[in-house]
mmCIF file of C-alpha atoms in Angstrom:
data_model
loop_
_atom_site.group_PDB
_atom_site.id
_atom_site.type_symbol
_atom_site.label_atom_id
_atom_site.label_comp_id
_atom_site.label_asym_id
_atom_site.label_seq_id
_atom_site.Cartn_x
_atom_site.Cartn_y
_atom_site.Cartn_z
ATOM 1 C CA UNK I 1 63.209 -0.086 40.236
ATOM 2 C CA UNK I 2 62.206 2.803 37.961
ATOM 3 C CA UNK I 3 64.916 5.115 36.634
ATOM 4 C CA UNK I 4 64.643 8.604 38.125
ATOM 5 C CA UNK I 5 65.039 11.948 36.370
ATOM 6 C CA UNK I 6 65.204 15.466 37.794
ATOM 7 C CA UNK I 7 63.413 18.004 35.577
ATOM 8 C CA UNK I 8 63.951 21.675 36.383
ATOM 9 C CA UNK I 9 61.046 24.035 35.787
ATOM 10 C CA UNK I 10 58.714 21.046 35.808
ATOM 11 C CA UNK I 11 55.506 22.697 37.010
ATOM 12 C CA UNK I 12 54.246 24.205 33.753
ATOM 13 C CA UNK I 13 54.555 24.419 29.984
ATOM 14 C CA UNK I 14 57.388 22.396 28.443
ATOM 15 C CA UNK I 15 58.726 21.131 31.766
ATOM 16 C CA UNK I 16 55.376 19.633 32.717
ATOM 17 C CA UNK I 17 55.066 17.989 29.288
ATOM 18 C CA UNK I 18 58.522 16.432 29.624
ATOM 19 C CA UNK I 19 57.692 15.184 33.114
ATOM 20 C CA UNK I 20 54.391 13.642 32.023
ATOM 21 C CA UNK I 21 55.941 11.949 29.000
ATOM 22 C CA UNK I 22 58.796 10.444 30.985
ATOM 23 C CA UNK I 23 56.349 9.272 33.661
ATOM 24 C CA UNK I 24 54.375 7.494 30.931
ATOM 25 C CA UNK I 25 57.608 5.748 29.963
ATOM 26 C CA UNK I 26 58.135 4.462 33.487
ATOM 27 C CA UNK I 27 60.427 7.089 34.981
ATOM 28 C CA UNK I 28 60.203 8.401 38.492
ATOM 29 C CA UNK I 29 60.427 12.194 38.369
ATOM 30 C CA UNK I 30 61.798 14.844 40.706
ATOM 31 C CA UNK I 31 59.679 17.879 39.839
ATOM 32 C CA UNK I 32 61.625 21.075 40.459
ATOM 33 C CA UNK I 33 59.848 24.413 40.769
ATOM 34 C CA UNK I 34 60.506 27.951 41.954
ATOM 35 C CA UNK I 35 57.229 29.834 42.577
ATOM 36 C CA UNK I 36 54.676 27.431 41.062
ATOM 37 C CA UNK I 37 53.952 25.338 44.141
ATOM 38 C CA UNK I 38 50.249 24.855 43.467
ATOM 39 C CA UNK I 39 50.852 23.671 39.908
ATOM 40 C CA UNK I 40 53.681 21.302 40.825
ATOM 41 C CA UNK I 41 51.733 19.716 43.681
ATOM 42 C CA UNK I 42 48.785 19.159 41.360
ATOM 43 C CA UNK I 43 51.068 17.580 38.740
ATOM 44 C CA UNK I 44 52.721 15.324 41.317
ATOM 45 C CA UNK I 45 49.298 14.227 42.574
ATOM 46 C CA UNK I 46 48.074 13.470 39.052
ATOM 47 C CA UNK I 47 51.155 11.448 38.197
ATOM 48 C CA UNK I 48 51.067 9.602 41.497
ATOM 49 C CA UNK I 49 47.453 8.578 40.881
ATOM 50 C CA UNK I 50 48.110 7.512 37.303
ATOM 51 C CA UNK I 51 51.357 5.684 38.041
ATOM 52 C CA UNK I 52 51.070 4.332 41.590
ATOM 53 C CA UNK I 53 54.178 2.137 41.286
ATOM 54 C CA UNK I 54 56.453 5.077 40.454
ATOM 55 C CA UNK I 55 57.675 7.851 42.710
ATOM 56 C CA UNK I 56 57.258 11.588 42.199
ATOM 57 C CA UNK I 57 58.949 14.175 44.365
ATOM 58 C CA UNK I 58 58.636 17.970 44.437
ATOM 59 C CA UNK I 59 61.689 20.141 45.002
ATOM 60 C CA UNK I 60 61.715 23.919 45.439
ATOM 61 C CA UNK I 61 64.785 25.964 44.532
ATOM 62 C CA UNK I 62 65.546 29.465 43.265
ATOM 63 C CA UNK I 63 67.961 28.735 40.418
ATOM 64 C CA UNK I 64 69.318 32.279 40.535
ATOM 65 C CA UNK I 65 70.750 31.532 43.992
ATOM 66 C CA UNK I 66 73.994 29.633 43.386
ATOM 67 C CA UNK I 67 74.365 28.669 47.051
ATOM 68 C CA UNK I 68 71.029 26.847 46.862
ATOM 69 C CA UNK I 69 71.822 25.390 43.443
ATOM 70 C CA UNK I 70 75.117 23.867 44.548
ATOM 71 C CA UNK I 71 73.448 22.192 47.544
ATOM 72 C CA UNK I 72 70.241 21.181 45.767
ATOM 73 C CA UNK I 73 71.039 17.470 45.840
ATOM 74 C CA UNK I 74 71.375 17.669 49.638
ATOM 75 C CA UNK I 75 67.748 18.771 49.994
ATOM 76 C CA UNK I 76 65.872 16.658 52.526
ATOM 77 C CA UNK I 77 63.019 15.920 50.111
ATOM 78 C CA UNK I 78 65.277 13.885 47.818
ATOM 79 C CA UNK I 79 67.745 12.417 50.284
ATOM 80 C CA UNK I 80 68.581 8.876 49.186
ATOM 81 C CA UNK I 81 67.052 9.267 45.712
ATOM 82 C CA UNK I 82 69.274 7.657 43.081
ATOM 83 C CA UNK I 83 69.089 9.832 39.985
ATOM 84 C CA UNK I 84 69.596 8.423 36.509
ATOM 85 C CA UNK I 85 69.167 11.612 34.510
ATOM 86 C CA UNK I 86 68.991 15.406 34.677
ATOM 87 C CA UNK I 87 66.938 17.620 32.358
ATOM 88 C CA UNK I 88 67.852 21.301 32.592
ATOM 89 C CA UNK I 89 64.643 22.873 31.324
ATOM 90 C CA UNK I 90 64.084 25.927 33.539
ATOM 91 C CA UNK I 91 64.911 29.301 32.015
ATOM 92 C CA UNK I 92 64.157 32.996 32.148
ATOM 93 C CA UNK I 93 63.340 34.706 28.850
ATOM 94 C CA UNK I 94 63.537 38.465 29.232
ATOM 95 C CA UNK I 95 63.764 40.875 26.289
ATOM 96 C CA UNK I 96 66.614 43.326 25.973
ATOM 97 C CA UNK I 97 69.100 44.164 23.217
ATOM 98 C CA UNK I 98 72.860 44.408 23.667
ATOM 99 C CA UNK I 99 72.882 48.113 24.456
ATOM 100 C CA UNK I 100 70.299 47.597 27.203
ATOM 101 C CA UNK I 101 72.236 44.949 29.154
ATOM 102 C CA UNK I 102 73.193 45.962 32.682
ATOM 103 C CA UNK I 103 75.420 43.947 35.026
ATOM 104 C CA UNK I 104 72.476 42.892 37.208
ATOM 105 C CA UNK I 105 70.331 41.951 34.218
ATOM 106 C CA UNK I 106 73.118 39.890 32.657
ATOM 107 C CA UNK I 107 73.779 38.117 35.947
ATOM 108 C CA UNK I 108 70.144 37.041 36.321
ATOM 109 C CA UNK I 109 69.981 35.721 32.767
ATOM 110 C CA UNK I 110 73.307 33.908 33.042
ATOM 111 C CA UNK I 111 72.568 32.506 36.510
ATOM 112 C CA UNK I 112 69.332 30.758 35.581
ATOM 113 C CA UNK I 113 70.050 29.932 31.936
ATOM 114 C CA UNK I 114 73.706 28.884 32.203
ATOM 115 C CA UNK I 115 75.264 28.816 35.668
ATOM 116 C CA UNK I 116 72.492 26.775 37.301
ATOM 117 C CA UNK I 117 72.638 24.035 34.623
ATOM 118 C CA UNK I 118 76.438 23.975 34.919
ATOM 119 C CA UNK I 119 76.477 23.564 38.686
ATOM 120 C CA UNK I 120 73.607 21.075 38.648
ATOM 121 C CA UNK I 121 75.538 19.013 36.104
ATOM 122 C CA UNK I 122 78.616 19.203 38.329
ATOM 123 C CA UNK I 123 76.708 18.089 41.398
ATOM 124 C CA UNK I 124 74.966 15.317 39.447
ATOM 125 C CA UNK I 125 78.300 13.946 38.246
ATOM 126 C CA UNK I 126 79.867 14.165 41.701
ATOM 127 C CA UNK I 127 77.086 12.167 43.350
ATOM 128 C CA UNK I 128 76.284 9.436 40.856
ATOM 129 C CA UNK I 129 78.547 7.046 38.935
ATOM 130 C CA UNK I 130 76.597 7.085 35.661
ATOM 131 C CA UNK I 131 74.015 9.332 34.096
ATOM 132 C CA UNK I 132 72.535 11.266 31.206
ATOM 133 C CA UNK I 133 71.930 15.014 30.894
ATOM 134 C CA UNK I 134 69.698 16.874 28.444
ATOM 135 C CA UNK I 135 69.918 20.654 28.311
ATOM 136 C CA UNK I 136 67.070 22.666 26.786
ATOM 137 C CA UNK I 137 68.551 25.251 24.444
ATOM 138 C CA UNK I 138 66.876 27.441 21.801
ATOM 139 C CA UNK I 139 66.719 27.257 18.014
ATOM 140 C CA UNK I 140 68.300 30.719 17.873
ATOM 141 C CA UNK I 141 71.648 29.507 19.238
ATOM 142 C CA UNK I 142 72.668 29.359 15.555
ATOM 143 C CA UNK I 143 71.656 33.005 15.010
ATOM 144 C CA UNK I 144 72.699 36.379 16.369
ATOM 145 C CA UNK I 145 69.358 38.036 17.057
ATOM 146 C CA UNK I 146 69.746 40.592 19.835
ATOM 147 C CA UNK I 147 66.104 41.089 20.899
ATOM 148 C CA UNK I 148 66.850 38.821 23.888
ATOM 149 C CA UNK I 149 70.614 39.250 23.827
ATOM 150 C CA UNK I 150 71.535 38.213 27.377
ATOM 151 C CA UNK I 151 69.217 35.190 27.244
ATOM 152 C CA UNK I 152 70.650 34.064 23.916
ATOM 153 C CA UNK I 153 74.256 34.547 25.041
ATOM 154 C CA UNK I 154 73.501 32.280 28.001
ATOM 155 C CA UNK I 155 71.922 29.634 25.750
ATOM 156 C CA UNK I 156 74.891 29.778 23.365
ATOM 157 C CA UNK I 157 77.181 29.187 26.329
ATOM 158 C CA UNK I 158 74.984 26.287 27.438
ATOM 159 C CA UNK I 159 75.264 24.726 23.971
ATOM 160 C CA UNK I 160 79.054 24.883 24.206
ATOM 161 C CA UNK I 161 78.957 23.462 27.716
ATOM 162 C CA UNK I 162 76.801 20.585 26.453
ATOM 163 C CA UNK I 163 79.422 19.554 23.917
ATOM 164 C CA UNK I 164 82.376 20.193 26.227
ATOM 165 C CA UNK I 165 80.893 18.076 29.019
ATOM 166 C CA UNK I 166 79.911 15.322 26.572
ATOM 167 C CA UNK I 167 83.569 14.904 25.653
ATOM 168 C CA UNK I 168 85.065 15.472 29.091
ATOM 169 C CA UNK I 169 82.681 13.208 31.014
ATOM 170 C CA UNK I 170 82.405 10.267 28.628
ATOM 171 C CA UNK I 171 81.955 7.344 28.897
ATOM 172 C CA UNK I 172 80.173 7.467 32.260
ATOM 173 C CA UNK I 173 77.964 10.453 31.403
ATOM 174 C CA UNK I 174 76.184 11.395 28.214
ATOM 175 C CA UNK I 175 75.275 15.058 27.632
ATOM 176 C CA UNK I 176 72.964 16.268 24.854
ATOM 177 C CA UNK I 177 70.691 19.168 24.025
ATOM 178 C CA UNK I 178 67.284 19.920 22.551
ATOM 179 C CA UNK I 179 66.794 23.278 20.830
ATOM 180 C CA UNK I 180 63.064 24.065 20.578
ATOM 181 C CA UNK I 181 61.508 26.435 18.091
ATOM 182 C CA UNK I 182 58.027 28.019 18.156
ATOM 183 C CA UNK I 183 56.180 26.176 20.917
ATOM 184 C CA UNK I 184 54.146 28.639 22.965
ATOM 185 C CA UNK I 185 53.801 32.425 22.882
ATOM 186 C CA UNK I 186 56.476 34.021 25.074
ATOM 187 C CA UNK I 187 55.301 35.904 28.161
ATOM 188 C CA UNK I 188 53.565 39.105 27.118
ATOM 189 C CA UNK I 189 52.936 37.947 23.550
ATOM 190 C CA UNK I 190 49.772 36.535 22.033
ATOM 191 C CA UNK I 191 48.865 33.829 19.543
ATOM 192 C CA UNK I 192 49.253 36.293 16.669
ATOM 193 C CA UNK I 193 52.957 36.665 17.443
ATOM 194 C CA UNK I 194 53.413 32.890 17.538
ATOM 195 C CA UNK I 195 51.555 32.485 14.234
ATOM 196 C CA UNK I 196 53.924 34.962 12.591
ATOM 197 C CA UNK I 197 56.958 33.028 13.812
ATOM 198 C CA UNK I 198 55.488 29.690 12.696
ATOM 199 C CA UNK I 199 54.702 31.044 9.224
ATOM 200 C CA UNK I 200 58.408 31.748 8.668
ATOM 201 C CA UNK I 201 59.531 28.171 9.405
ATOM 202 C CA UNK I 202 60.061 25.629 6.600
ATOM 203 C CA UNK I 203 57.466 23.223 8.037
ATOM 204 C CA UNK I 204 55.036 26.028 8.965
ATOM 205 C CA UNK I 205 54.010 23.976 11.971
ATOM 206 C CA UNK I 206 53.801 24.822 15.647
ATOM 207 C CA UNK I 207 56.154 22.685 17.702
ATOM 208 C CA UNK I 208 54.130 20.702 20.229
ATOM 209 C CA UNK I 209 55.284 20.247 23.786
ATOM 210 C CA UNK I 210 54.997 16.501 23.166
ATOM 211 C CA UNK I 211 57.432 16.874 20.247
ATOM 212 C CA UNK I 212 60.005 18.327 22.626
ATOM 213 C CA UNK I 213 59.296 15.701 25.280
ATOM 214 C CA UNK I 214 59.808 12.941 22.718
ATOM 215 C CA UNK I 215 63.124 14.495 21.679
ATOM 216 C CA UNK I 216 64.280 14.562 25.302
ATOM 217 C CA UNK I 217 63.177 10.960 25.749
ATOM 218 C CA UNK I 218 65.055 9.855 22.631
ATOM 219 C CA UNK I 219 68.295 11.366 23.913
ATOM 220 C CA UNK I 220 67.859 9.930 27.398
ATOM 221 C CA UNK I 221 67.160 6.448 26.096
ATOM 222 C CA UNK I 222 69.706 6.117 23.275
ATOM 223 C CA UNK I 223 73.012 4.943 24.818
ATOM 224 C CA UNK I 224 75.069 5.689 21.688
ATOM 225 C CA UNK I 225 74.426 9.429 21.458
ATOM 226 C CA UNK I 226 76.346 12.184 23.227
ATOM 227 C CA UNK I 227 77.304 15.739 22.361
ATOM 228 C CA UNK I 228 74.345 16.148 20.006
ATOM 229 C CA UNK I 229 71.722 18.882 19.720
ATOM 230 C CA UNK I 230 68.307 18.064 18.270
ATOM 231 C CA UNK I 231 66.670 21.117 16.696
ATOM 232 C CA UNK I 232 63.001 20.469 17.381
ATOM 233 C CA UNK I 233 61.916 23.666 15.652
ATOM 234 C CA UNK I 234 60.022 22.981 12.390
ATOM 235 C CA UNK I 235 63.253 23.754 10.562
ATOM 236 C CA UNK I 236 63.627 27.289 11.939
ATOM 237 C CA UNK I 237 67.399 26.891 12.385
ATOM 238 C CA UNK I 238 67.770 26.455 8.613
ATOM 239 C CA UNK I 239 66.766 30.010 7.766
#
């Protein structure tokens, strides 16, 4: 039987790349989405056609709704599915410096970027005897840039959670992180913005979505690694 992974935010961009790569490796994939139903159904259909002996499920959930998050594993569409791994990829990336943060804005950023991964990890551990978790972070967790202050505070908290859970839940569960660098232009920005970011990195190379997917795969498949963060960022965390 194929191992099964749940990937949040699986319909597009990095999440879709991770899902495709793991499917190529023989994983069954639970494809989580929020609004992108058309895209996730198309991805599930493509994967099902390409890998007819593996299973692919779609699962809708608003990760800013903690009541839905905490009961996500009870959803009828995945009843009886034995999960091997969880990849917390979904995030919201909204600009705003420290002085602009309001209580509602902070709550939305923390809910999706930190609280949802935490409670999904909890539920995963409660339901299954063994497993592996990979949390998608951000290369800027080592910096203090405040252009996306609430987002970055949430990702910093998620990095700490990754290491805390790795220690607390060993040996049955391994917990690691991948911190991407310049992959795709953020919403509202063009290629020119991305090129400027790439030019400042030591490798001066755009990070491919496959690069991130391979990093996730490495952490899922290596049984001797826990509590680690791979900076898949062309060296951006060094400057």
